[in-house]
Amino acid sequence: MVEQHKQEPEIPSMTRIQVLGAMGVTAIILLIVAKVSLHFGNFSLFSWNLNQREFLLGVGLGFVITALSGLTYRLWTGYQKSADYYLQVVLKPLALPDLIWLGLLPGLSEELLFRGVMLPALGSDYTAVIVSSLCFGILHFSGSQQWPYVIWATIVGMIFASSALVTGNLLVPIVAHIITNWISSYFWKMSQLAAIKK
């Protein structure tokens, strides 16, 4: 009997510790790059002011991005396959409490680097928004079939960067990023658990 080859790329298998470790190491690397850039660069970190209005704006933006992501997932098959592949690699090994780290670590480290450091380093204008968002999108590249996910991450990066530029507060994209990761990962994880129970 001849074994049939799958059309879909094989999903790499990682353990919970490997995923959490990779998230932690990535967060540390991004924080170091941000610190080194600030030390040697001739610019200041994008400001980060804790206030209720902009915290709530970040929460609202997180819900809007999550809703747009869900709509895109339903309407764009390429993004659906790409997102499922990416989320299968990252989320499948994790337990529900681990999703807290999935929101916090990337939300803080990625926003610090891409919006906190890159935006002012590139001039705090819309060219900086585009360039930093392209870099953010490429960070999410994990294989040749993953371009739809990279495109979506770039668009989301532009939303995060624009929110920082318009409000002048890094808190907005940080909170939006954390909320987006929490809600999206929770619903994806719950849908997978529901499918297993059927």
PDB file of N, CA and C in Angstrom, residues 38-105:
ATOM      1  N   LEU A  38      18.341  51.805  22.874  1.00  0.00           N
ATOM      2  CA  LEU A  38      18.162  53.045  23.633  1.00  0.00           C
ATOM      3  C   LEU A  38      19.494  53.598  24.124  1.00  0.00           C
ATOM      4  N   HIS A  39      20.391  52.700  24.520  1.00  0.00           N
ATOM      5  CA  HIS A  39      21.700  53.132  25.044  1.00  0.00           C
ATOM      6  C   HIS A  39      22.549  53.789  23.958  1.00  0.00           C
ATOM      7  N   PHE A  40      22.559  53.195  22.773  1.00  0.00           N
ATOM      8  CA  PHE A  40      23.426  53.696  21.703  1.00  0.00           C
ATOM      9  C   PHE A  40      22.720  54.643  20.744  1.00  0.00           C
ATOM     10  N   GLY A  41      21.409  54.657  20.762  1.00  0.00           N
ATOM     11  CA  GLY A  41      20.655  55.511  19.842  1.00  0.00           C
ATOM     12  C   GLY A  41      20.514  56.933  20.353  1.00  0.00           C
ATOM     13  N   ASN A  42      20.205  57.831  19.437  1.00  0.00           N
ATOM     14  CA  ASN A  42      20.033  59.242  19.779  1.00  0.00           C
ATOM     15  C   ASN A  42      18.535  59.578  19.787  1.00  0.00           C
ATOM     16  N   PHE A  43      17.790  58.881  20.635  1.00  0.00           N
ATOM     17  CA  PHE A  43      16.340  59.078  20.732  1.00  0.00           C
ATOM     18  C   PHE A  43      15.879  58.616  22.102  1.00  0.00           C
ATOM     19  N   SER A  44      14.648  58.980  22.443  1.00  0.00           N
ATOM     20  CA  SER A  44      14.076  58.577  23.736  1.00  0.00           C
ATOM     21  C   SER A  44      13.003  57.527  23.525  1.00  0.00           C
ATOM     22  N   LEU A  45      12.810  56.721  24.540  1.00  0.00           N
ATOM     23  CA  LEU A  45      11.763  55.707  24.529  1.00  0.00           C
ATOM     24  C   LEU A  45      10.402  56.393  24.413  1.00  0.00           C
ATOM     25  N   PHE A  46       9.530  55.796  23.606  1.00  0.00           N
ATOM     26  CA  PHE A  46       8.162  56.306  23.511  1.00  0.00           C
ATOM     27  C   PHE A  46       7.562  56.298  24.902  1.00  0.00           C
ATOM     28  N   SER A  47       6.877  57.344  25.291  1.00  0.00           N
ATOM     29  CA  SER A  47       6.399  57.465  26.669  1.00  0.00           C
ATOM     30  C   SER A  47       5.335  56.426  27.006  1.00  0.00           C
ATOM     31  N   TRP A  48       5.272  56.096  28.289  1.00  0.00           N
ATOM     32  CA  TRP A  48       4.360  55.084  28.792  1.00  0.00           C
ATOM     33  C   TRP A  48       3.750  55.639  30.075  1.00  0.00           C
ATOM     34  N   ASN A  49       2.534  56.156  29.972  1.00  0.00           N
ATOM     35  CA  ASN A  49       1.862  56.771  31.116  1.00  0.00           C
ATOM     36  C   ASN A  49       0.645  55.958  31.496  1.00  0.00           C
ATOM     37  N   LEU A  50       0.580  55.558  32.754  1.00  0.00           N
ATOM     38  CA  LEU A  50      -0.540  54.768  33.234  1.00  0.00           C
ATOM     39  C   LEU A  50      -1.701  55.692  33.594  1.00  0.00           C
ATOM     40  N   ASN A  51      -2.753  55.643  32.788  1.00  0.00           N
ATOM     41  CA  ASN A  51      -3.971  56.385  33.142  1.00  0.00           C
ATOM     42  C   ASN A  51      -5.190  55.598  32.668  1.00  0.00           C
ATOM     43  N   GLN A  52      -6.289  55.805  33.338  1.00  0.00           N
ATOM     44  CA  GLN A  52      -7.484  54.999  33.114  1.00  0.00           C
ATOM     45  C   GLN A  52      -8.026  55.142  31.700  1.00  0.00           C
ATOM     46  N   ARG A  53      -8.063  56.356  31.181  1.00  0.00           N
ATOM     47  CA  ARG A  53      -8.640  56.597  29.861  1.00  0.00           C
ATOM     48  C   ARG A  53      -7.912  55.799  28.787  1.00  0.00           C
ATOM     49  N   GLU A  54      -6.581  55.872  28.792  1.00  0.00           N
ATOM     50  CA  GLU A  54      -5.821  55.194  27.742  1.00  0.00           C
ATOM     51  C   GLU A  54      -5.706  53.692  27.996  1.00  0.00           C
ATOM     52  N   PHE A  55      -5.817  53.288  29.262  1.00  0.00           N
ATOM     53  CA  PHE A  55      -5.887  51.864  29.561  1.00  0.00           C
ATOM     54  C   PHE A  55      -7.161  51.282  28.938  1.00  0.00           C
ATOM     55  N   LEU A  56      -8.289  51.970  29.148  1.00  0.00           N
ATOM     56  CA  LEU A  56      -9.560  51.509  28.588  1.00  0.00           C
ATOM     57  C   LEU A  56      -9.562  51.580  27.064  1.00  0.00           C
ATOM     58  N   LEU A  57      -8.885  52.575  26.507  1.00  0.00           N
ATOM     59  CA  LEU A  57      -8.737  52.671  25.055  1.00  0.00           C
ATOM     60  C   LEU A  57      -7.982  51.439  24.528  1.00  0.00           C
ATOM     61  N   GLY A  58      -6.934  51.024  25.248  1.00  0.00           N
ATOM     62  CA  GLY A  58      -6.187  49.830  24.870  1.00  0.00           C
ATOM     63  C   GLY A  58      -7.041  48.576  24.946  1.00  0.00           C
ATOM     64  N   VAL A  59      -7.865  48.471  25.999  1.00  0.00           N
ATOM     65  CA  VAL A  59      -8.768  47.329  26.142  1.00  0.00           C
ATOM     66  C   VAL A  59      -9.748  47.295  24.964  1.00  0.00           C
ATOM     67  N   GLY A  60     -10.350  48.441  24.665  1.00  0.00           N
ATOM     68  CA  GLY A  60     -11.292  48.519  23.547  1.00  0.00           C
ATOM     69  C   GLY A  60     -10.634  48.169  22.221  1.00  0.00           C
ATOM     70  N   LEU A  61      -9.428  48.673  22.005  1.00  0.00           N
ATOM     71  CA  LEU A  61      -8.700  48.383  20.774  1.00  0.00           C
ATOM     72  C   LEU A  61      -8.394  46.890  20.680  1.00  0.00           C
ATOM     73  N   GLY A  62      -8.060  46.278  21.813  1.00  0.00           N
ATOM     74  CA  GLY A  62      -7.817  44.835  21.834  1.00  0.00           C
ATOM     75  C   GLY A  62      -9.044  44.047  21.404  1.00  0.00           C
ATOM     76  N   PHE A  63     -10.215  44.461  21.872  1.00  0.00           N
ATOM     77  CA  PHE A  63     -11.464  43.788  21.481  1.00  0.00           C
ATOM     78  C   PHE A  63     -11.759  43.995  19.988  1.00  0.00           C
ATOM     79  N   VAL A  64     -11.504  45.200  19.484  1.00  0.00           N
ATOM     80  CA  VAL A  64     -11.740  45.482  18.058  1.00  0.00           C
ATOM     81  C   VAL A  64     -10.814  44.629  17.187  1.00  0.00           C
ATOM     82  N   ILE A  65      -9.537  44.566  17.534  1.00  0.00           N
ATOM     83  CA  ILE A  65      -8.581  43.767  16.755  1.00  0.00           C
ATOM     84  C   ILE A  65      -8.964  42.289  16.805  1.00  0.00           C
ATOM     85  N   THR A  66      -9.386  41.817  17.964  1.00  0.00           N
ATOM     86  CA  THR A  66      -9.804  40.414  18.093  1.00  0.00           C
ATOM     87  C   THR A  66     -11.011  40.132  17.202  1.00  0.00           C
ATOM     88  N   ALA A  67     -11.980  41.050  17.177  1.00  0.00           N
ATOM     89  CA  ALA A  67     -13.160  40.884  16.321  1.00  0.00           C
ATOM     90  C   ALA A  67     -12.753  40.884  14.844  1.00  0.00           C
ATOM     91  N   LEU A  68     -11.866  41.801  14.450  1.00  0.00           N
ATOM     92  CA  LEU A  68     -11.385  41.846  13.067  1.00  0.00           C
ATOM     93  C   LEU A  68     -10.633  40.568  12.697  1.00  0.00           C
ATOM     94  N   SER A  69      -9.864  40.055  13.645  1.00  0.00           N
ATOM     95  CA  SER A  69      -9.127  38.811  13.416  1.00  0.00           C
ATOM     96  C   SER A  69     -10.094  37.651  13.190  1.00  0.00           C
ATOM     97  N   GLY A  70     -11.144  37.596  14.007  1.00  0.00           N
ATOM     98  CA  GLY A  70     -12.152  36.546  13.845  1.00  0.00           C
ATOM     99  C   GLY A  70     -12.857  36.636  12.500  1.00  0.00           C
ATOM    100  N   LEU A  71     -13.177  37.852  12.069  1.00  0.00           N
ATOM    101  CA  LEU A  71     -13.818  38.067  10.775  1.00  0.00           C
ATOM    102  C   LEU A  71     -12.884  37.664   9.642  1.00  0.00           C
ATOM    103  N   THR A  72     -11.619  38.082   9.745  1.00  0.00           N
ATOM    104  CA  THR A  72     -10.618  37.727   8.735  1.00  0.00           C
ATOM    105  C   THR A  72     -10.438  36.216   8.674  1.00  0.00           C
ATOM    106  N   TYR A  73     -10.440  35.580   9.833  1.00  0.00           N
ATOM    107  CA  TYR A  73     -10.299  34.120   9.925  1.00  0.00           C
ATOM    108  C   TYR A  73     -11.426  33.423   9.171  1.00  0.00           C
ATOM    109  N   ARG A  74     -12.638  33.956   9.278  1.00  0.00           N
ATOM    110  CA  ARG A  74     -13.787  33.335   8.614  1.00  0.00           C
ATOM    111  C   ARG A  74     -13.816  33.612   7.113  1.00  0.00           C
ATOM    112  N   LEU A  75     -13.320  34.773   6.696  1.00  0.00           N
ATOM    113  CA  LEU A  75     -13.443  35.182   5.295  1.00  0.00           C
ATOM    114  C   LEU A  75     -12.238  34.842   4.421  1.00  0.00           C
ATOM    115  N   TRP A  76     -11.059  34.686   5.005  1.00  0.00           N
ATOM    116  CA  TRP A  76      -9.838  34.477   4.229  1.00  0.00           C
ATOM    117  C   TRP A  76      -9.267  33.103   4.569  1.00  0.00           C
ATOM    118  N   THR A  77      -9.464  32.154   3.671  1.00  0.00           N
ATOM    119  CA  THR A  77      -9.034  30.777   3.896  1.00  0.00           C
ATOM    120  C   THR A  77      -7.529  30.676   4.123  1.00  0.00           C
ATOM    121  N   GLY A  78      -6.754  31.449   3.361  1.00  0.00           N
ATOM    122  CA  GLY A  78      -5.299  31.426   3.514  1.00  0.00           C
ATOM    123  C   GLY A  78      -4.881  31.832   4.921  1.00  0.00           C
ATOM    124  N   TYR A  79      -5.529  32.873   5.440  1.00  0.00           N
ATOM    125  CA  TYR A  79      -5.224  33.308   6.807  1.00  0.00           C
ATOM    126  C   TYR A  79      -5.670  32.256   7.822  1.00  0.00           C
ATOM    127  N   GLN A  80      -6.824  31.639   7.584  1.00  0.00           N
ATOM    128  CA  GLN A  80      -7.329  30.617   8.497  1.00  0.00           C
ATOM    129  C   GLN A  80      -6.324  29.462   8.617  1.00  0.00           C
ATOM    130  N   LYS A  81      -5.842  28.958   7.483  1.00  0.00           N
ATOM    131  CA  LYS A  81      -4.874  27.854   7.496  1.00  0.00           C
ATOM    132  C   LYS A  81      -3.572  28.285   8.158  1.00  0.00           C
ATOM    133  N   SER A  82      -3.123  29.472   7.823  1.00  0.00           N
ATOM    134  CA  SER A  82      -1.872  29.997   8.359  1.00  0.00           C
ATOM    135  C   SER A  82      -1.969  30.210   9.868  1.00  0.00           C
ATOM    136  N   ALA A  83      -3.079  30.790  10.310  1.00  0.00           N
ATOM    137  CA  ALA A  83      -3.281  31.040  11.741  1.00  0.00           C
ATOM    138  C   ALA A  83      -3.405  29.725  12.501  1.00  0.00           C
ATOM    139  N   ASP A  84      -4.148  28.773  11.935  1.00  0.00           N
ATOM    140  CA  ASP A  84      -4.293  27.475  12.600  1.00  0.00           C
ATOM    141  C   ASP A  84      -2.939  26.789  12.770  1.00  0.00           C
ATOM    142  N   TYR A  85      -2.119  26.843  11.744  1.00  0.00           N
ATOM    143  CA  TYR A  85      -0.782  26.234  11.809  1.00  0.00           C
ATOM    144  C   TYR A  85       0.036  26.890  12.917  1.00  0.00           C
ATOM    145  N   TYR A  86       0.073  28.224  12.893  1.00  0.00           N
ATOM    146  CA  TYR A  86       0.858  28.978  13.876  1.00  0.00           C
ATOM    147  C   TYR A  86       0.357  28.722  15.300  1.00  0.00           C
ATOM    148  N   LEU A  87      -0.957  28.770  15.469  1.00  0.00           N
ATOM    149  CA  LEU A  87      -1.542  28.582  16.796  1.00  0.00           C
ATOM    150  C   LEU A  87      -1.420  27.136  17.279  1.00  0.00           C
ATOM    151  N   GLN A  88      -1.457  26.195  16.341  1.00  0.00           N
ATOM    152  CA  GLN A  88      -1.259  24.789  16.702  1.00  0.00           C
ATOM    153  C   GLN A  88       0.133  24.590  17.298  1.00  0.00           C
ATOM    154  N   VAL A  89       1.132  25.216  16.678  1.00  0.00           N
ATOM    155  CA  VAL A  89       2.513  25.100  17.169  1.00  0.00           C
ATOM    156  C   VAL A  89       2.632  25.740  18.549  1.00  0.00           C
ATOM    157  N   VAL A  90       2.083  26.938  18.701  1.00  0.00           N
ATOM    158  CA  VAL A  90       2.274  27.715  19.925  1.00  0.00           C
ATOM    159  C   VAL A  90       1.319  27.304  21.042  1.00  0.00           C
ATOM    160  N   LEU A  91       0.040  27.120  20.717  1.00  0.00           N
ATOM    161  CA  LEU A  91      -0.970  26.935  21.767  1.00  0.00           C
ATOM    162  C   LEU A  91      -1.267  25.496  22.171  1.00  0.00           C
ATOM    163  N   LYS A  92      -1.143  24.576  21.237  1.00  0.00           N
ATOM    164  CA  LYS A  92      -1.551  23.195  21.538  1.00  0.00           C
ATOM    165  C   LYS A  92      -0.898  22.644  22.810  1.00  0.00           C
ATOM    166  N   PRO A  93       0.427  22.846  23.014  1.00  0.00           N
ATOM    167  CA  PRO A  93       1.044  22.269  24.213  1.00  0.00           C
ATOM    168  C   PRO A  93       0.723  23.008  25.517  1.00  0.00           C
ATOM    169  N   LEU A  94       0.155  24.205  25.421  1.00  0.00           N
ATOM    170  CA  LEU A  94      -0.026  25.031  26.615  1.00  0.00           C
ATOM    171  C   LEU A  94      -1.300  24.675  27.377  1.00  0.00           C
ATOM    172  N   ALA A  95      -1.246  24.829  28.693  1.00  0.00           N
ATOM    173  CA  ALA A  95      -2.422  24.711  29.553  1.00  0.00           C
ATOM    174  C   ALA A  95      -3.096  26.087  29.608  1.00  0.00           C
ATOM    175  N   LEU A  96      -4.361  26.126  29.979  1.00  0.00           N
ATOM    176  CA  LEU A  96      -5.089  27.410  30.028  1.00  0.00           C
ATOM    177  C   LEU A  96      -4.378  28.482  30.866  1.00  0.00           C
ATOM    178  N   PRO A  97      -3.842  28.176  32.059  1.00  0.00           N
ATOM    179  CA  PRO A  97      -3.158  29.229  32.827  1.00  0.00           C
ATOM    180  C   PRO A  97      -1.925  29.809  32.116  1.00  0.00           C
ATOM    181  N   ASP A  98      -1.312  29.025  31.196  1.00  0.00           N
ATOM    182  CA  ASP A  98      -0.139  29.499  30.458  1.00  0.00           C
ATOM    183  C   ASP A  98      -0.478  30.659  29.528  1.00  0.00           C
ATOM    184  N   LEU A  99      -1.764  30.783  29.190  1.00  0.00           N
ATOM    185  CA  LEU A  99      -2.173  31.845  28.269  1.00  0.00           C
ATOM    186  C   LEU A  99      -1.920  33.230  28.873  1.00  0.00           C
ATOM    187  N   ILE A 100      -1.825  33.300  30.200  1.00  0.00           N
ATOM    188  CA  ILE A 100      -1.481  34.565  30.860  1.00  0.00           C
ATOM    189  C   ILE A 100      -0.125  35.046  30.350  1.00  0.00           C
ATOM    190  N   TRP A 101       0.843  34.102  30.297  1.00  0.00           N
ATOM    191  CA  TRP A 101       2.190  34.460  29.817  1.00  0.00           C
ATOM    192  C   TRP A 101       2.179  34.782  28.328  1.00  0.00           C
ATOM    193  N   LEU A 102       1.312  34.096  27.573  1.00  0.00           N
ATOM    194  CA  LEU A 102       1.214  34.336  26.144  1.00  0.00           C
ATOM    195  C   LEU A 102       0.732  35.763  25.857  1.00  0.00           C
ATOM    196  N   GLY A 103      -0.031  36.323  26.778  1.00  0.00           N
ATOM    197  CA  GLY A 103      -0.444  37.717  26.632  1.00  0.00           C
ATOM    198  C   GLY A 103       0.621  38.677  27.114  1.00  0.00           C
ATOM    199  N   LEU A 104       1.149  38.422  28.308  1.00  0.00           N
ATOM    200  CA  LEU A 104       2.067  39.373  28.945  1.00  0.00           C
ATOM    201  C   LEU A 104       3.447  39.469  28.289  1.00  0.00           C
ATOM    202  N   LEU A 105       4.088  38.329  28.047  1.00  0.00           N
ATOM    203  CA  LEU A 105       5.467  38.366  27.544  1.00  0.00           C
ATOM    204  C   LEU A 105       5.575  39.045  26.172  1.00  0.00           C
TER     205      LEU A 105
END
